[in-house]
Short mmCIF file of C-alpha atoms and ligand atoms in Angstrom, two decimals:
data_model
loop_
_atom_site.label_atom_id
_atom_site.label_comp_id
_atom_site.label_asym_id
_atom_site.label_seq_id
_atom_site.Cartn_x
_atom_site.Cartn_y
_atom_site.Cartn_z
CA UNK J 1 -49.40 7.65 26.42
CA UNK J 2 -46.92 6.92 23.73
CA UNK J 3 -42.94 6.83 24.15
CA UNK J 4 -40.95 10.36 23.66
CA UNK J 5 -39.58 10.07 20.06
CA UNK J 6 -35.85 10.92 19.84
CA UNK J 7 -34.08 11.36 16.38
CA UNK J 8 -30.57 11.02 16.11
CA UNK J 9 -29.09 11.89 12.47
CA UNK J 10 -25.68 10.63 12.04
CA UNK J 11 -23.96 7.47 12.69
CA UNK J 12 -19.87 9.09 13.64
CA UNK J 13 -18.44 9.61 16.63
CA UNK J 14 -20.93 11.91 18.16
CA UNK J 15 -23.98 9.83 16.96
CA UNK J 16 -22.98 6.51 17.42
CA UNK J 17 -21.51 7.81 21.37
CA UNK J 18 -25.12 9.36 21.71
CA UNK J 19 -26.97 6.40 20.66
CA UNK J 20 -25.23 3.79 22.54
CA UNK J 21 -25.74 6.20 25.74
CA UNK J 22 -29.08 6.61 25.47
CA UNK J 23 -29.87 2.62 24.53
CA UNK J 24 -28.27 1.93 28.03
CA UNK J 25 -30.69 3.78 29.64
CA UNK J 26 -34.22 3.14 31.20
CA UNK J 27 -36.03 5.96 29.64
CA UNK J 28 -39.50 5.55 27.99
CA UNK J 29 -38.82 6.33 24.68
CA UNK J 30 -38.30 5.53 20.90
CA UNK J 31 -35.16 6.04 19.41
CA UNK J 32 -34.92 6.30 15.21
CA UNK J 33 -31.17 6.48 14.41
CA UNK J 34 -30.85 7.93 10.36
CA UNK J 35 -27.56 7.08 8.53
CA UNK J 36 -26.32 7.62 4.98
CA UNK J 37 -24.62 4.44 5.02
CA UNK J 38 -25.53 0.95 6.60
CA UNK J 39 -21.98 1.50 8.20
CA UNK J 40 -20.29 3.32 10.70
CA UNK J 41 -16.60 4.24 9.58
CA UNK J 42 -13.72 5.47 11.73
CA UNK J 43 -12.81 9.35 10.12
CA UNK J 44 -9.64 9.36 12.03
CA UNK J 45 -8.69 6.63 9.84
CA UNK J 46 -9.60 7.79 6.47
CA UNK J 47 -6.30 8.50 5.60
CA UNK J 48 -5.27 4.82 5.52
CA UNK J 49 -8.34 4.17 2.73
CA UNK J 50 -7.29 7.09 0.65
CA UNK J 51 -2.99 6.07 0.84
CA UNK J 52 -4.41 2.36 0.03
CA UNK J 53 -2.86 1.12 3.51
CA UNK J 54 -6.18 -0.39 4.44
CA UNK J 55 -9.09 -1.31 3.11
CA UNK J 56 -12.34 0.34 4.20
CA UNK J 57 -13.62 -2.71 5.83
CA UNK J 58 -11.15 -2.56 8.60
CA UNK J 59 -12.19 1.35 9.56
CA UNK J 60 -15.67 0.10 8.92
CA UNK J 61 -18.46 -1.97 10.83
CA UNK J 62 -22.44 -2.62 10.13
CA UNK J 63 -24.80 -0.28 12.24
CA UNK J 64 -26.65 -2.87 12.87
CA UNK J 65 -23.76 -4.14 15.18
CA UNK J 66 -24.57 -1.43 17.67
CA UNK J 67 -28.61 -1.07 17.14
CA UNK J 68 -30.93 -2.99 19.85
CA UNK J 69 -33.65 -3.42 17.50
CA UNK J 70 -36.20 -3.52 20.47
CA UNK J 71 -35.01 0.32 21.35
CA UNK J 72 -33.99 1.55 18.09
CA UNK J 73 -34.99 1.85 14.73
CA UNK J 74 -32.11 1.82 12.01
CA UNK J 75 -33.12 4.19 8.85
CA UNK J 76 -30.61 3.89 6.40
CA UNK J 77 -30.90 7.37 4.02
CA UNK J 78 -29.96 11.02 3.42
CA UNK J 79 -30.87 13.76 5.75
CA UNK J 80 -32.01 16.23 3.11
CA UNK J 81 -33.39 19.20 5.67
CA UNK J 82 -34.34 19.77 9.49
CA UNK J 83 -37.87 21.99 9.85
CA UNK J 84 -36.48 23.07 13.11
CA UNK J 85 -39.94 24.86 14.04
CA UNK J 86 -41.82 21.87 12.68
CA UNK J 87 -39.86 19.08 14.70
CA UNK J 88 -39.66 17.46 11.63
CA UNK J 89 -36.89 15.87 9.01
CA UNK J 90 -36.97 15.55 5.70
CA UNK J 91 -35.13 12.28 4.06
CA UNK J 92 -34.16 11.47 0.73
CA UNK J 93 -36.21 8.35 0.12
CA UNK J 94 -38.51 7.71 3.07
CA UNK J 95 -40.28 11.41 3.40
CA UNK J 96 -41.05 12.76 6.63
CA UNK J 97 -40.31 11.74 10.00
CA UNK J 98 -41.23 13.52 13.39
CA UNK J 99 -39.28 14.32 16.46
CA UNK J 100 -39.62 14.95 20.30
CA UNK J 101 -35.99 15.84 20.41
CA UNK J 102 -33.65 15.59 17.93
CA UNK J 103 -29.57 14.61 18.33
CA UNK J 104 -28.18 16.59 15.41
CA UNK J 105 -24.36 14.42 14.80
CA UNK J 106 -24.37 14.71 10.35
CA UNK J 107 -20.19 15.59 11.01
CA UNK J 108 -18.07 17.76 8.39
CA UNK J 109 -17.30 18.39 4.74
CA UNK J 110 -14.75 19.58 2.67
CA UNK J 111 -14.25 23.47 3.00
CA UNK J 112 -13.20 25.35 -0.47
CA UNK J 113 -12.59 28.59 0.75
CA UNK J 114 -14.43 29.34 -2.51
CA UNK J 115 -10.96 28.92 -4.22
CA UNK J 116 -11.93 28.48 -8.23
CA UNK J 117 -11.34 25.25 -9.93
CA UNK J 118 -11.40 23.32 -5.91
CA UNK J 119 -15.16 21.48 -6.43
CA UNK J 120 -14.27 20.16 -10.12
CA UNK J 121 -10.28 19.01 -9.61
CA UNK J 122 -9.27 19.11 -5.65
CA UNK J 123 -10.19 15.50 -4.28
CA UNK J 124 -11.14 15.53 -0.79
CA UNK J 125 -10.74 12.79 1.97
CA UNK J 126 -14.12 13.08 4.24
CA UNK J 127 -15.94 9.83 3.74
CA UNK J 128 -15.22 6.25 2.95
CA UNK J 129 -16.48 7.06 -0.98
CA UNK J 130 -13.99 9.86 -1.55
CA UNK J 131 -11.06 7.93 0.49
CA UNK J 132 -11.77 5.30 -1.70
CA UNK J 133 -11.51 7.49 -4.98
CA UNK J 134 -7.93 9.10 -3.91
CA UNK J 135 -6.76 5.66 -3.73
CA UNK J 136 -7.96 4.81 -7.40
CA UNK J 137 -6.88 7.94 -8.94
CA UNK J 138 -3.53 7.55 -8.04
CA UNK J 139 -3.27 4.22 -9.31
CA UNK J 140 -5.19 5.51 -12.38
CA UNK J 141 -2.54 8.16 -13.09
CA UNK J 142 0.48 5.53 -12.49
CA UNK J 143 -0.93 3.16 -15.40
CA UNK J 144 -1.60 6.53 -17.41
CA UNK J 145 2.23 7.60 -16.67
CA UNK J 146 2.97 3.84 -18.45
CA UNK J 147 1.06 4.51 -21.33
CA UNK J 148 2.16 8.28 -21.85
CA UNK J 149 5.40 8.32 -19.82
CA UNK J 150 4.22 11.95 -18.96
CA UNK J 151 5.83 12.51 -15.63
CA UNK J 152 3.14 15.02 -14.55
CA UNK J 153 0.93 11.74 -13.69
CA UNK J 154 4.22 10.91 -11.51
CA UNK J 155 3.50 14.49 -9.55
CA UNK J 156 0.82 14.40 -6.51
CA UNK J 157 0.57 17.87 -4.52
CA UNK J 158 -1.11 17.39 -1.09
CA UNK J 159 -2.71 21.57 -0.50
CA UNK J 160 -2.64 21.99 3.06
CA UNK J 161 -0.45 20.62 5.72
CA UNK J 162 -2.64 20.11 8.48
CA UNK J 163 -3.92 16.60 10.75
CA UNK J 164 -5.03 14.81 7.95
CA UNK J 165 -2.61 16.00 5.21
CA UNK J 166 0.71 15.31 7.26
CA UNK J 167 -1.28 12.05 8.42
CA UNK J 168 -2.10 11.11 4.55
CA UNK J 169 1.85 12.13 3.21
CA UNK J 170 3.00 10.00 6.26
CA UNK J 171 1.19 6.76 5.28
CA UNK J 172 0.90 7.41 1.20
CA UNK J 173 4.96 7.63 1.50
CA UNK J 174 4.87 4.48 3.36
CA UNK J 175 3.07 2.57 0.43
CA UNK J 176 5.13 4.39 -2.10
CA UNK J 177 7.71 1.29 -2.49
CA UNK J 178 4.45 -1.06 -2.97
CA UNK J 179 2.76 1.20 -5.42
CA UNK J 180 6.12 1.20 -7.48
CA UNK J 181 6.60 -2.34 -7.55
CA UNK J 182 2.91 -3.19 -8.65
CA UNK J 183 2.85 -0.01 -11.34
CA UNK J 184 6.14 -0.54 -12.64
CA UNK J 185 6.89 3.29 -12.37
CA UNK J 186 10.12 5.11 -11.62
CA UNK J 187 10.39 5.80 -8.29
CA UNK J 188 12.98 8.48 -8.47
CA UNK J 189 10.13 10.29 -10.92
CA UNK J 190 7.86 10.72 -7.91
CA UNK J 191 7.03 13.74 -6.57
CA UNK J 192 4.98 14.85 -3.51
CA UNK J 193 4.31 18.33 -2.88
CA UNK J 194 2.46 19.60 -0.07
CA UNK J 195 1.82 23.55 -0.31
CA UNK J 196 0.45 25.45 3.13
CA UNK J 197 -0.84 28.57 3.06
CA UNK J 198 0.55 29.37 7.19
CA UNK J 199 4.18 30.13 7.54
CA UNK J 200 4.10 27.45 10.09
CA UNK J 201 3.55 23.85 10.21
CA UNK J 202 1.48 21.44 12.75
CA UNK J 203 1.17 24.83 14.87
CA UNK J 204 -0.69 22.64 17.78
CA UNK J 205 2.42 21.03 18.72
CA UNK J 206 6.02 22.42 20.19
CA UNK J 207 8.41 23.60 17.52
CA UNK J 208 10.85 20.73 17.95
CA UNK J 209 7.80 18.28 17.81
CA UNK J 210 7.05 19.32 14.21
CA UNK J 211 10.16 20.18 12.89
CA UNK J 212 10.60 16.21 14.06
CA UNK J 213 7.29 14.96 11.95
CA UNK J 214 8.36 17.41 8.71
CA UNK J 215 12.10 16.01 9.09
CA UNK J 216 10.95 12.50 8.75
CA UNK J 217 8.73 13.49 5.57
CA UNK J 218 11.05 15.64 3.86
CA UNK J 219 13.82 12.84 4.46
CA UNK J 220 10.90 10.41 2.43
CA UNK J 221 10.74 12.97 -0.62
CA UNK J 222 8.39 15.25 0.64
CA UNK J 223 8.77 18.99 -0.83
CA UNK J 224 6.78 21.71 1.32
CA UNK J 225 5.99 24.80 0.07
CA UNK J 226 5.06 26.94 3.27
CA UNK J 227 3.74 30.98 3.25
CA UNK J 228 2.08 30.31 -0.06
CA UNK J 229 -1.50 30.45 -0.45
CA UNK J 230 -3.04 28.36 -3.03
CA UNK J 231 -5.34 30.22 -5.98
CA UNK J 232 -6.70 27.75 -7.99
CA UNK J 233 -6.93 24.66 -9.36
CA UNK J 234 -6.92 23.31 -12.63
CA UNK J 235 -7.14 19.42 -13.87
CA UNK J 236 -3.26 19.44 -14.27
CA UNK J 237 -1.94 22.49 -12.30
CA UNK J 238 -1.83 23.77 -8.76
CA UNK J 239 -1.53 27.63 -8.83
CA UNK J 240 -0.38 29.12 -5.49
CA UNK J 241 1.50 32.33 -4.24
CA UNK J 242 4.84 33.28 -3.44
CA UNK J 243 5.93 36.55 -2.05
CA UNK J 244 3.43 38.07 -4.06
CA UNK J 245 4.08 36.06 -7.26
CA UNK J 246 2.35 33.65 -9.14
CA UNK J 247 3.57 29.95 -9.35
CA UNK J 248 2.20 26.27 -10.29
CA UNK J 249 2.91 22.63 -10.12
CA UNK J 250 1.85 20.13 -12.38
CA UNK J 251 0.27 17.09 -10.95
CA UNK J 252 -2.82 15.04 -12.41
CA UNK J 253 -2.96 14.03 -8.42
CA UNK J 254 -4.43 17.12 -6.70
CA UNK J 255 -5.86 16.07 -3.14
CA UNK J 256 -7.83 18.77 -0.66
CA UNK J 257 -6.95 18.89 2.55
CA UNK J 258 -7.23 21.96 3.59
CA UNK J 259 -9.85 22.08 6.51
CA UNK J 260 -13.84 20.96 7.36
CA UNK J 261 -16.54 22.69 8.15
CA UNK J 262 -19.81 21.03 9.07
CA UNK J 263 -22.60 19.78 7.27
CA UNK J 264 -24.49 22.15 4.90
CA UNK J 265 -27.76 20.48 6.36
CA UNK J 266 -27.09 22.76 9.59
CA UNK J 267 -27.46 25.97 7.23
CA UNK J 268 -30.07 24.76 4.86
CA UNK J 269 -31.97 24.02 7.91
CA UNK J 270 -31.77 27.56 8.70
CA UNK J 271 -29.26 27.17 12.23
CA UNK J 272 -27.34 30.58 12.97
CA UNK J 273 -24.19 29.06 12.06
CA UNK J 274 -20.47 29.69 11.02
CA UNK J 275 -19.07 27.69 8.46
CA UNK J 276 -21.53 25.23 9.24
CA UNK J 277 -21.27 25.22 12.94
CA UNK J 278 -23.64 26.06 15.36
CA UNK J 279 -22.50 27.74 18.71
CA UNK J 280 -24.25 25.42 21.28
CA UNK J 281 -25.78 26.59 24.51
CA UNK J 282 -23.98 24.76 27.58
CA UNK J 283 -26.47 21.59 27.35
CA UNK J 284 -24.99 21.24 24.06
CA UNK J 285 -28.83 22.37 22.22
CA UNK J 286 -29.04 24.96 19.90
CA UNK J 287 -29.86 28.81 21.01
CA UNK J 288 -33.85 29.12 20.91
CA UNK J 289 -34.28 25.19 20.38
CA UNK J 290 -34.04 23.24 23.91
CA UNK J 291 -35.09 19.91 22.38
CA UNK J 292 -32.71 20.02 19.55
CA UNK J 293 -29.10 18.70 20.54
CA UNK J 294 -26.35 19.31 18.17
CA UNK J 295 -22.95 17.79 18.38
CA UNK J 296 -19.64 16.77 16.96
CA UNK J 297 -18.53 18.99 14.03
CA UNK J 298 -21.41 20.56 13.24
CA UNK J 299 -21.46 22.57 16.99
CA UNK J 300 -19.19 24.93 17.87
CA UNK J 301 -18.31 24.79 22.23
CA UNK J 302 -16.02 27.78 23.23
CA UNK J 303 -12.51 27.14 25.18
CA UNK J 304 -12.61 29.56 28.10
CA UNK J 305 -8.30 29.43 27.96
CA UNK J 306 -8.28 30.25 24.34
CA UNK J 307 -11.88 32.55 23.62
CA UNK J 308 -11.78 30.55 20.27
CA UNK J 309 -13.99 27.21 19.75
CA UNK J 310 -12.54 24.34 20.89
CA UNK J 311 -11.43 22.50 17.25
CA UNK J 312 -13.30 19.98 15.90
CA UNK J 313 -12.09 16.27 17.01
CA UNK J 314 -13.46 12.80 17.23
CA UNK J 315 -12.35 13.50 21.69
CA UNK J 316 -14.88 16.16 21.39
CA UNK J 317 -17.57 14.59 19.32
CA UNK J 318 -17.36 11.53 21.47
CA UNK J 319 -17.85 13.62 25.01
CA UNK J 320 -20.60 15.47 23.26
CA UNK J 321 -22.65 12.19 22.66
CA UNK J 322 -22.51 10.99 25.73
CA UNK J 323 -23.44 14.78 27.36
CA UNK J 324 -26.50 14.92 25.24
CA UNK J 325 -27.75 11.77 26.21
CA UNK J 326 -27.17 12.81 29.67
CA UNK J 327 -29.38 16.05 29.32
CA UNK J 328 -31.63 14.43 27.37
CA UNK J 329 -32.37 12.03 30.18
CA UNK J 330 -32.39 15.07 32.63
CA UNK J 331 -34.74 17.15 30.65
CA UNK J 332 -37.04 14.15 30.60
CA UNK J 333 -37.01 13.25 34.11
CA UNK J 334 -37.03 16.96 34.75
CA UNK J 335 -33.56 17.05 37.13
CA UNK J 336 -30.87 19.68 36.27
CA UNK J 337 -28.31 19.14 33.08
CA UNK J 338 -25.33 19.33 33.43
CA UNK J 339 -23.08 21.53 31.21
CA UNK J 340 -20.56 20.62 29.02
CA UNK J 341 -17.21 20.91 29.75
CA UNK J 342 -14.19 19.58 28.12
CA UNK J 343 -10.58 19.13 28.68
CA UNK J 344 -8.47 18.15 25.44
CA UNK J 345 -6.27 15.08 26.36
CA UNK J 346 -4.22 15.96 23.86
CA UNK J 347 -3.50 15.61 20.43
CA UNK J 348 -1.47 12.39 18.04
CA UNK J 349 -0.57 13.08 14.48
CA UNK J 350 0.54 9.75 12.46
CA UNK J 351 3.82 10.47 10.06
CA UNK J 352 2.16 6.61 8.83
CA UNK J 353 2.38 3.60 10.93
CA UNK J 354 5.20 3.35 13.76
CA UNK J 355 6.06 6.78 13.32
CA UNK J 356 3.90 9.87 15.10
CA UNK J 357 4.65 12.89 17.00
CA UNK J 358 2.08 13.93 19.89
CA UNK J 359 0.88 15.79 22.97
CA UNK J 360 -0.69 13.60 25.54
CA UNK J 361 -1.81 14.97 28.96
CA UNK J 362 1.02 17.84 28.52
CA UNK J 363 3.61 15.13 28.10
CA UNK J 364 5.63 15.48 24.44
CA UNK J 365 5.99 12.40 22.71
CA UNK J 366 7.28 11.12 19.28
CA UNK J 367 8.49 8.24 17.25
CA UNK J 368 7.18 4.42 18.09
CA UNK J 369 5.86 5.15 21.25
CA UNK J 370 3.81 8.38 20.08
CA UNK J 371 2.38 5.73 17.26
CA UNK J 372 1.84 3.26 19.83
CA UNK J 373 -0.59 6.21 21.40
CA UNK J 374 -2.61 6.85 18.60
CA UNK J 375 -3.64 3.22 18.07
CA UNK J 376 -4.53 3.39 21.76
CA UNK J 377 -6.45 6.36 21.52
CA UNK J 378 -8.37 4.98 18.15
CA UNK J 379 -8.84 1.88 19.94
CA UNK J 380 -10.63 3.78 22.79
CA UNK J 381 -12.59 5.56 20.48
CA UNK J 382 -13.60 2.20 18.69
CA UNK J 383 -14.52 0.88 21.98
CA UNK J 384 -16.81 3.74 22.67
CA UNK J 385 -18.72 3.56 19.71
CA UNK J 386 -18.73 -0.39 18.61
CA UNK J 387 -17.95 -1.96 22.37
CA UNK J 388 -15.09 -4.36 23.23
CA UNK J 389 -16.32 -6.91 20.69
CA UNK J 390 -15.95 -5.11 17.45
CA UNK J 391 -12.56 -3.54 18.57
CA UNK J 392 -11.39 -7.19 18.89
CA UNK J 393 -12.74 -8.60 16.03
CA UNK J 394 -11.00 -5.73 14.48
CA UNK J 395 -7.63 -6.91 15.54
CA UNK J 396 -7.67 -3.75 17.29
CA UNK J 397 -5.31 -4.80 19.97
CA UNK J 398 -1.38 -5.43 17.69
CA UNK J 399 0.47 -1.96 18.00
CA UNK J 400 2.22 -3.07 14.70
CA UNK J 401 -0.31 -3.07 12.45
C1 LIG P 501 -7.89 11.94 8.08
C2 LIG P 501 -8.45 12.48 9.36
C3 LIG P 501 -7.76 12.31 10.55
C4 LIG P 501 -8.30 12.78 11.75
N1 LIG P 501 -7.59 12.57 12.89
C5 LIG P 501 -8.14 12.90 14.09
C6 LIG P 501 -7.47 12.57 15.30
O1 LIG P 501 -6.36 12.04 15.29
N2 LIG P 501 -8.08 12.88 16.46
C7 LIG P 501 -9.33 13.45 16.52
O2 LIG P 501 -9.87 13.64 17.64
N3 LIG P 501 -9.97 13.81 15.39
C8 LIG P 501 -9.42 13.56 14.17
N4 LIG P 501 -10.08 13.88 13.01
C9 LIG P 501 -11.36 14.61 13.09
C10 LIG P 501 -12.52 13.68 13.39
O3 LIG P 501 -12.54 12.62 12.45
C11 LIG P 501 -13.87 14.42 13.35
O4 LIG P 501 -13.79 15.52 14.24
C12 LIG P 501 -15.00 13.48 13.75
O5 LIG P 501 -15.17 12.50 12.74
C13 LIG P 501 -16.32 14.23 13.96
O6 LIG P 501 -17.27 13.30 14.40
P1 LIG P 501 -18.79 13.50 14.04
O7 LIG P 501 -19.54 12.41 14.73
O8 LIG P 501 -19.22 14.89 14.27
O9 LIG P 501 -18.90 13.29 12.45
P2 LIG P 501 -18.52 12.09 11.48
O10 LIG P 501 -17.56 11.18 12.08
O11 LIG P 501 -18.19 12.76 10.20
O12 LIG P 501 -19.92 11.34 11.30
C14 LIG P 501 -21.01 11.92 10.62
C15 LIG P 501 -21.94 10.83 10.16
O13 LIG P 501 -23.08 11.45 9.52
C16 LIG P 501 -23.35 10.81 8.27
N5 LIG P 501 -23.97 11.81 7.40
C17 LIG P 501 -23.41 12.93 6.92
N6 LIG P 501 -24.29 13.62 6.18
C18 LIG P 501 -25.45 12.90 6.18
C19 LIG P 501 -26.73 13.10 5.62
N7 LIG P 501 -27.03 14.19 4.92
N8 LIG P 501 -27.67 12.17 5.84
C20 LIG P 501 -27.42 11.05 6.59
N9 LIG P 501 -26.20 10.83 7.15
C21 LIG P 501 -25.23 11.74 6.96
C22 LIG P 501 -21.98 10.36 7.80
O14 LIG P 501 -22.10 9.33 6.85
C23 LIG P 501 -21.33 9.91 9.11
O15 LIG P 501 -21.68 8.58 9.39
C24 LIG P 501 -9.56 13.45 11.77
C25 LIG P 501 -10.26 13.64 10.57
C26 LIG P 501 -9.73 13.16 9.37
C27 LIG P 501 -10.50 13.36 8.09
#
């Protein structure tokens, strides 16, 4: 009889978690793992790529790392569609594959809100590619500032203050004083904007917890315009709205950060979905499809205390993969799953290196030892996707880095 052929599409959090699960388990089957990239890159992280802080190599490792060739086969390539009723993908270069059951993990993209000029000037931070290009067009609009001295190359507005645009002001206004130095620019010509549509900022954490993390930014430079909805974008100009009034800012630097949604493979492939994310049954499949798993951002798992879906994290994504291996195994040995369940942790928001504000098993925390939290929650997420070696050879384990 042949082996029980299990797909897994997506090499994040959820994927990677799922994959690594399953390989450590004595199950008859064949595992094909699909990934756009022959890496696996940290998301939580991305941030550091697009402020220039790191390079992507050190938020980065090869899949191959993580494969055991014996139990898995690597496919490195686009997911282009799932025939759900088929059991079949589609992939860019290498056609048609077949699954038993299929680990759906293809994460999040960049959500416009259909706001005009967003897809042609707003630059978005969701993979190592477009991390990488925030990074150069900055330093593209410095040299450009030398050449025309126009100071609206000097003029950067971050649109949205959420996770990763507080986490990307924090640790771009860290490397400010290096960019400076190597550009030769004014620094007192700078200006970063960051414009929210919500009259409130970093709502997930306690008033005097934010008004800590803003504090710090504002005291680096950092103008916030809160209450005022953005309209459009143009190359140059960020239009928003302010007690019913039209404004703008100039800035050739226009980065968009204003929320995910999940992978437009889960509605081309025909999923009932919102924004991209499909509300999972309690084994973490989707409704009508028991041998299709999906997980990470592209699922949506309601919080009972809330009646709103849980939002999406790497925490989550990383429980999911593990769960879905779990019920995988149990629907193949035929033994009850077990449904999901999840309690948040809590939550870590980087103002850039040592500094952070966060809420960690309902204790508040901020400053050094907040940042000295995150790096041990991304080091526990490292572990659980690339194992203890790749988090040391990382040089995971110095809280000043
Ligand atoms: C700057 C930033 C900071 C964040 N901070 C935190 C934090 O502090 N804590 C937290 O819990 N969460 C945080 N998040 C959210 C977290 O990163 C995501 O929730 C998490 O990455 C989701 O994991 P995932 O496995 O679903 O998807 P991903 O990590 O996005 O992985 C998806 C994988 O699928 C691949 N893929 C996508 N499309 C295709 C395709 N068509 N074909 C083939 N492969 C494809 C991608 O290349 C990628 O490898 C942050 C996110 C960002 C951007």
């Amino acid at each position: 009889m042949s082996k029980t052929n299990v797909v897994i599409l997506g090499a994040g959090y959820a994927g990677l978690r799922a994959l690594r699960s399953l390989q450590s388990k004595r199950l008859d089957i064949d595992i094909t793992l699909v990934n756009k990239n022959e890496y696996h890159y940290e998301a939580t992280y991305l941030h550091e790529v697009a402020s220039g802080a790191h390079a992507a190599e050190r938020i980065s490792y090869p899949i191959k790392d993580v494969v055991t060739p014996k139990r898995t086969n690597f496919i490195q390539d686009t997911v282009v569609v799932v025939n759900k009723d088929e059991k079949t993908v589609e992939l860019e270069k290498n056609g048609t594959i077949s699954f038993d059951y299929l680990i759906l993990a293809l994460g999040f993209e960049s959500e416009s809100f259909g706001i005009k000029g967003v897809d042609e000037f707003g630059l978005p931070m969701v993979d190592i590619e477009t991390s990488k290009a925030v990074d150069e067009h900055l330093r593209k609009q410095f040299e450009k500032y030398n050449e025309t001295k126009d100071e609206s190359y000097l003029s950067i507005v971050v649109c949205g203050a959420g996770f990763t645009s507080i986490e990307y002001i924090g640790e771009l206004t860290l490397q400010m004083p290096k960019l400076v130095k190597q550009y030769n620019v004014p620094a007192e010509k700078i200006q970063i904007t960051c414009i929210e549509a919500m009259s409130n900022l970093l709502p997930m954490f306690d008033k005097e917890l934010s008004d800590y993390g803003i504090e710090i930014l504002k005291k680096r430079g950092v103008k916030f315009f809160v209450g005022t909805p953005i309209k459009e974008l143009t190359a140059d100009t960020v239009i928003y709205e302010e007690a019913g009034e039209l404004k703008s800012v100039k800035a050739k630097t226009i980065v968009w950060t204003t929320g995910v949604r999940g992978s437009s493979i889960v509605e081309r492939s025909g999923f009932e979905q919102r924004r991209n994310r499909v509300m999972v049954e309690n084994d973490l499949t989707a409704p009508g499809y028991p041998e299709i798993f999906i997980i990470g951002d592209c699922s949506a798992v309601m919080d009972s205390k809330t009646n709103r879906p849980f939002p999406p994290t790497a925490q989550i994504a990383l429980k999911q993969g593990v769960s879905a291996a779990n019920n995988l195994e149990a629907k193949l040995k035929g033994t009850a799953i077990k449904p999901f369940t999840f309690t948040s942790l809590g939550t870590v928001c980087s103002i850039g290196n040592t500094e952070a504000i966060g809420e960690v098993m309902g204790r508040n925390l901020k400053g050094y030892p907040a940042s000295v939290m995150k790096k041990i929650i991304g080091d526990r997420s490292l572990m659980m996707t690339g194992g203890v070696g790749i988090t040391a050879k990382k040089g995971r384990f110095d809280f000043f880095r």
